[in-house]
Amino acid sequence: MTLVTGGAGYIGSHVVRLLAERRERVVIVDDLSTGSLARVPDVPFVHLDLAGEDAEGALRQVLSDHGVTSVMHFAARKQVGESVTFPTRYFGCNVGGMTNLLSAMEAVGVRELVFSSSAAVYGETTGPAVIDEQVPCRPVNPYGQSKLIGEWMTQNAAAAWGLRAADLRYFNVAGTGWPDLADTVATNLVPIVVEAALAAQPVTVFGTDWPTSDGTCVRDFIHVLDLAEAHIAALDHVRSGSPIGARVFNLGTGTGSSVLDVVDAVRVCSGIEIRTLDAPRRPGDPASVVADPSHANVVLGWRASRTLDDIAGSAWRAAIARHTLAA
């Protein structure tokens, strides 16, 4: 039995669906602050704020009652700008929730964990454009700091009581595996461009003079279904009797796409001409950030297979379906 925290959310629900396809037994814990039960019908569900009062005791009960042997931990706040405005809230939720979860796992004897971390732990990278797991972590906002603290916590738990963990550092996640599981919050560039196309509004481009092929920032966009499949591979890895410890993995494609590449991909799949509005560079934006996923390729036997066109097409089709239903 696997506990999936945040399993009613965007990424978590994709993983839950893949687990269900493997006929695995799953229980979800979610506070539904951003998740929806419509994404995960017929899956055992416990409504719980992991950082709330008495959450550790409630988690112990869930682990015991359901015979949980492994945990996949997605539940967290994840908006960078919001974390700067409300840092205490972010540490309370992300670090407090992790504290309660690990305490409950230790008490019940659950020693397998897949942790949703982030490439935000790297911060403003000044080294190579392609980032491997050896690049020093210097997060520059409370969100990234809270994720790095979570990784430290898994490492300490491994040393103290034998946790086996995979800490997965996501790059830019987008797209959808199924329209009903689409991301409904337009904070990533892909849904921002999709919504702009639907509303016939321009897309703001922050800097057109970067040292890249077309002058706009380059990022590594990974399809959410590739990401979900990586979680399944990571779960299999920690279940397989891997050495005690917390291993870190970048999850990306190894290929960069510029802002204008994303705009063009949405233009092609939608058939809509999308205007852009040039704006000054944003402070702290690196020119190019691309994952080196070779560690995950080798150790987990996983490799991203979907393209930017796949991402844009899936996001566009889901948005059209959502708008059609709302009409």
PDB file of N, CA and C in Angstrom, residues 50-87:
ATOM      1  N   LEU A  50      -1.193  18.394   6.448  1.00  0.00           N
ATOM      2  CA  LEU A  50      -0.029  17.742   7.043  1.00  0.00           C
ATOM      3  C   LEU A  50       0.686  18.614   8.071  1.00  0.00           C
ATOM      4  N   ALA A  51       0.518  19.926   7.950  1.00  0.00           N
ATOM      5  CA  ALA A  51       1.171  20.828   8.897  1.00  0.00           C
ATOM      6  C   ALA A  51       0.234  21.252  10.025  1.00  0.00           C
ATOM      7  N   GLY A  52      -0.961  20.719  10.040  1.00  0.00           N
ATOM      8  CA  GLY A  52      -1.956  21.127  11.024  1.00  0.00           C
ATOM      9  C   GLY A  52      -1.731  20.514  12.396  1.00  0.00           C
ATOM     10  N   GLU A  53      -2.518  20.999  13.330  1.00  0.00           N
ATOM     11  CA  GLU A  53      -2.438  20.493  14.695  1.00  0.00           C
ATOM     12  C   GLU A  53      -2.821  19.015  14.735  1.00  0.00           C
ATOM     13  N   ASP A  54      -2.024  18.239  15.439  1.00  0.00           N
ATOM     14  CA  ASP A  54      -2.248  16.788  15.595  1.00  0.00           C
ATOM     15  C   ASP A  54      -2.121  16.012  14.285  1.00  0.00           C
ATOM     16  N   ALA A  55      -1.460  16.610  13.272  1.00  0.00           N
ATOM     17  CA  ALA A  55      -1.313  15.916  11.995  1.00  0.00           C
ATOM     18  C   ALA A  55      -0.440  14.670  12.121  1.00  0.00           C
ATOM     19  N   GLU A  56       0.592  14.734  12.968  1.00  0.00           N
ATOM     20  CA  GLU A  56       1.458  13.565  13.100  1.00  0.00           C
ATOM     21  C   GLU A  56       0.672  12.356  13.597  1.00  0.00           C
ATOM     22  N   GLY A  57      -0.161  12.562  14.607  1.00  0.00           N
ATOM     23  CA  GLY A  57      -0.961  11.454  15.116  1.00  0.00           C
ATOM     24  C   GLY A  57      -1.923  10.920  14.071  1.00  0.00           C
ATOM     25  N   ALA A  58      -2.536  11.830  13.312  1.00  0.00           N
ATOM     26  CA  ALA A  58      -3.453  11.406  12.251  1.00  0.00           C
ATOM     27  C   ALA A  58      -2.717  10.619  11.178  1.00  0.00           C
ATOM     28  N   LEU A  59      -1.509  11.049  10.847  1.00  0.00           N
ATOM     29  CA  LEU A  59      -0.723  10.339   9.847  1.00  0.00           C
ATOM     30  C   LEU A  59      -0.324   8.950  10.343  1.00  0.00           C
ATOM     31  N   ARG A  60       0.038   8.845  11.612  1.00  0.00           N
ATOM     32  CA  ARG A  60       0.345   7.521  12.167  1.00  0.00           C
ATOM     33  C   ARG A  60      -0.854   6.586  11.999  1.00  0.00           C
ATOM     34  N   GLN A  61      -2.033   7.127  12.251  1.00  0.00           N
ATOM     35  CA  GLN A  61      -3.244   6.319  12.136  1.00  0.00           C
ATOM     36  C   GLN A  61      -3.470   5.863  10.705  1.00  0.00           C
ATOM     37  N   VAL A  62      -3.275   6.788   9.752  1.00  0.00           N
ATOM     38  CA  VAL A  62      -3.452   6.429   8.336  1.00  0.00           C
ATOM     39  C   VAL A  62      -2.458   5.343   7.934  1.00  0.00           C
ATOM     40  N   LEU A  63      -1.206   5.527   8.307  1.00  0.00           N
ATOM     41  CA  LEU A  63      -0.178   4.551   7.951  1.00  0.00           C
ATOM     42  C   LEU A  63      -0.503   3.171   8.521  1.00  0.00           C
ATOM     43  N   SER A  64      -0.940   3.158   9.764  1.00  0.00           N
ATOM     44  CA  SER A  64      -1.245   1.881  10.427  1.00  0.00           C
ATOM     45  C   SER A  64      -2.520   1.244   9.885  1.00  0.00           C
ATOM     46  N   ASP A  65      -3.581   2.045   9.788  1.00  0.00           N
ATOM     47  CA  ASP A  65      -4.876   1.510   9.364  1.00  0.00           C
ATOM     48  C   ASP A  65      -4.836   0.928   7.960  1.00  0.00           C
ATOM     49  N   HIS A  66      -4.044   1.533   7.079  1.00  0.00           N
ATOM     50  CA  HIS A  66      -4.027   1.115   5.675  1.00  0.00           C
ATOM     51  C   HIS A  66      -2.850   0.194   5.354  1.00  0.00           C
ATOM     52  N   GLY A  67      -2.037  -0.114   6.339  1.00  0.00           N
ATOM     53  CA  GLY A  67      -0.906  -0.999   6.077  1.00  0.00           C
ATOM     54  C   GLY A  67       0.075  -0.423   5.072  1.00  0.00           C
ATOM     55  N   VAL A  68       0.343   0.877   5.190  1.00  0.00           N
ATOM     56  CA  VAL A  68       1.212   1.572   4.235  1.00  0.00           C
ATOM     57  C   VAL A  68       2.649   1.091   4.380  1.00  0.00           C
ATOM     58  N   THR A  69       3.296   0.826   3.248  1.00  0.00           N
ATOM     59  CA  THR A  69       4.701   0.412   3.244  1.00  0.00           C
ATOM     60  C   THR A  69       5.608   1.416   2.537  1.00  0.00           C
ATOM     61  N   SER A  70       5.018   2.334   1.756  1.00  0.00           N
ATOM     62  CA  SER A  70       5.818   3.350   1.065  1.00  0.00           C
ATOM     63  C   SER A  70       4.998   4.629   0.934  1.00  0.00           C
ATOM     64  N   VAL A  71       5.710   5.750   0.814  1.00  0.00           N
ATOM     65  CA  VAL A  71       5.065   7.065   0.757  1.00  0.00           C
ATOM     66  C   VAL A  71       5.616   7.846  -0.423  1.00  0.00           C
ATOM     67  N   MET A  72       4.716   8.549  -1.132  1.00  0.00           N
ATOM     68  CA  MET A  72       5.103   9.511  -2.158  1.00  0.00           C
ATOM     69  C   MET A  72       4.577  10.871  -1.697  1.00  0.00           C
ATOM     70  N   HIS A  73       5.488  11.812  -1.496  1.00  0.00           N
ATOM     71  CA  HIS A  73       5.147  13.062  -0.815  1.00  0.00           C
ATOM     72  C   HIS A  73       5.165  14.242  -1.792  1.00  0.00           C
ATOM     73  N   PHE A  74       3.948  14.671  -2.182  1.00  0.00           N
ATOM     74  CA  PHE A  74       3.778  15.828  -3.059  1.00  0.00           C
ATOM     75  C   PHE A  74       3.249  17.052  -2.321  1.00  0.00           C
ATOM     76  N   ALA A  75       2.556  16.845  -1.213  1.00  0.00           N
ATOM     77  CA  ALA A  75       1.805  17.932  -0.568  1.00  0.00           C
ATOM     78  C   ALA A  75       2.728  19.053  -0.125  1.00  0.00           C
ATOM     79  N   ALA A  76       2.557  20.246  -0.708  1.00  0.00           N
ATOM     80  CA  ALA A  76       3.379  21.402  -0.360  1.00  0.00           C
ATOM     81  C   ALA A  76       2.841  22.626  -1.081  1.00  0.00           C
ATOM     82  N   ARG A  77       3.169  23.776  -0.554  1.00  0.00           N
ATOM     83  CA  ARG A  77       2.949  25.016  -1.294  1.00  0.00           C
ATOM     84  C   ARG A  77       4.087  25.175  -2.291  1.00  0.00           C
ATOM     85  N   LYS A  78       3.801  25.784  -3.474  1.00  0.00           N
ATOM     86  CA  LYS A  78       4.823  25.741  -4.525  1.00  0.00           C
ATOM     87  C   LYS A  78       4.940  27.004  -5.381  1.00  0.00           C
ATOM     88  N   GLN A  79       4.386  28.122  -4.942  1.00  0.00           N
ATOM     89  CA  GLN A  79       4.478  29.346  -5.731  1.00  0.00           C
ATOM     90  C   GLN A  79       5.633  30.207  -5.233  1.00  0.00           C
ATOM     91  N   VAL A  80       6.605  30.439  -6.100  1.00  0.00           N
ATOM     92  CA  VAL A  80       7.810  31.166  -5.702  1.00  0.00           C
ATOM     93  C   VAL A  80       7.475  32.568  -5.194  1.00  0.00           C
ATOM     94  N   GLY A  81       6.693  33.326  -5.975  1.00  0.00           N
ATOM     95  CA  GLY A  81       6.373  34.694  -5.573  1.00  0.00           C
ATOM     96  C   GLY A  81       5.632  34.750  -4.251  1.00  0.00           C
ATOM     97  N   GLU A  82       4.692  33.836  -4.073  1.00  0.00           N
ATOM     98  CA  GLU A  82       3.936  33.783  -2.826  1.00  0.00           C
ATOM     99  C   GLU A  82       4.849  33.456  -1.655  1.00  0.00           C
ATOM    100  N   SER A  83       5.857  32.618  -1.896  1.00  0.00           N
ATOM    101  CA  SER A  83       6.771  32.248  -0.816  1.00  0.00           C
ATOM    102  C   SER A  83       7.593  33.443  -0.346  1.00  0.00           C
ATOM    103  N   VAL A  84       7.892  34.354  -1.255  1.00  0.00           N
ATOM    104  CA  VAL A  84       8.632  35.565  -0.875  1.00  0.00           C
ATOM    105  C   VAL A  84       7.754  36.477  -0.027  1.00  0.00           C
ATOM    106  N   THR A  85       6.470  36.541  -0.362  1.00  0.00           N
ATOM    107  CA  THR A  85       5.538  37.396   0.373  1.00  0.00           C
ATOM    108  C   THR A  85       5.164  36.790   1.722  1.00  0.00           C
ATOM    109  N   PHE A  86       5.027  35.469   1.760  1.00  0.00           N
ATOM    110  CA  PHE A  86       4.599  34.774   2.989  1.00  0.00           C
ATOM    111  C   PHE A  86       5.604  33.677   3.357  1.00  0.00           C
ATOM    112  N   PRO A  87       6.836  34.030   3.693  1.00  0.00           N
ATOM    113  CA  PRO A  87       7.846  32.993   3.950  1.00  0.00           C
ATOM    114  C   PRO A  87       7.517  32.094   5.127  1.00  0.00           C
TER     115      PRO A  87
END
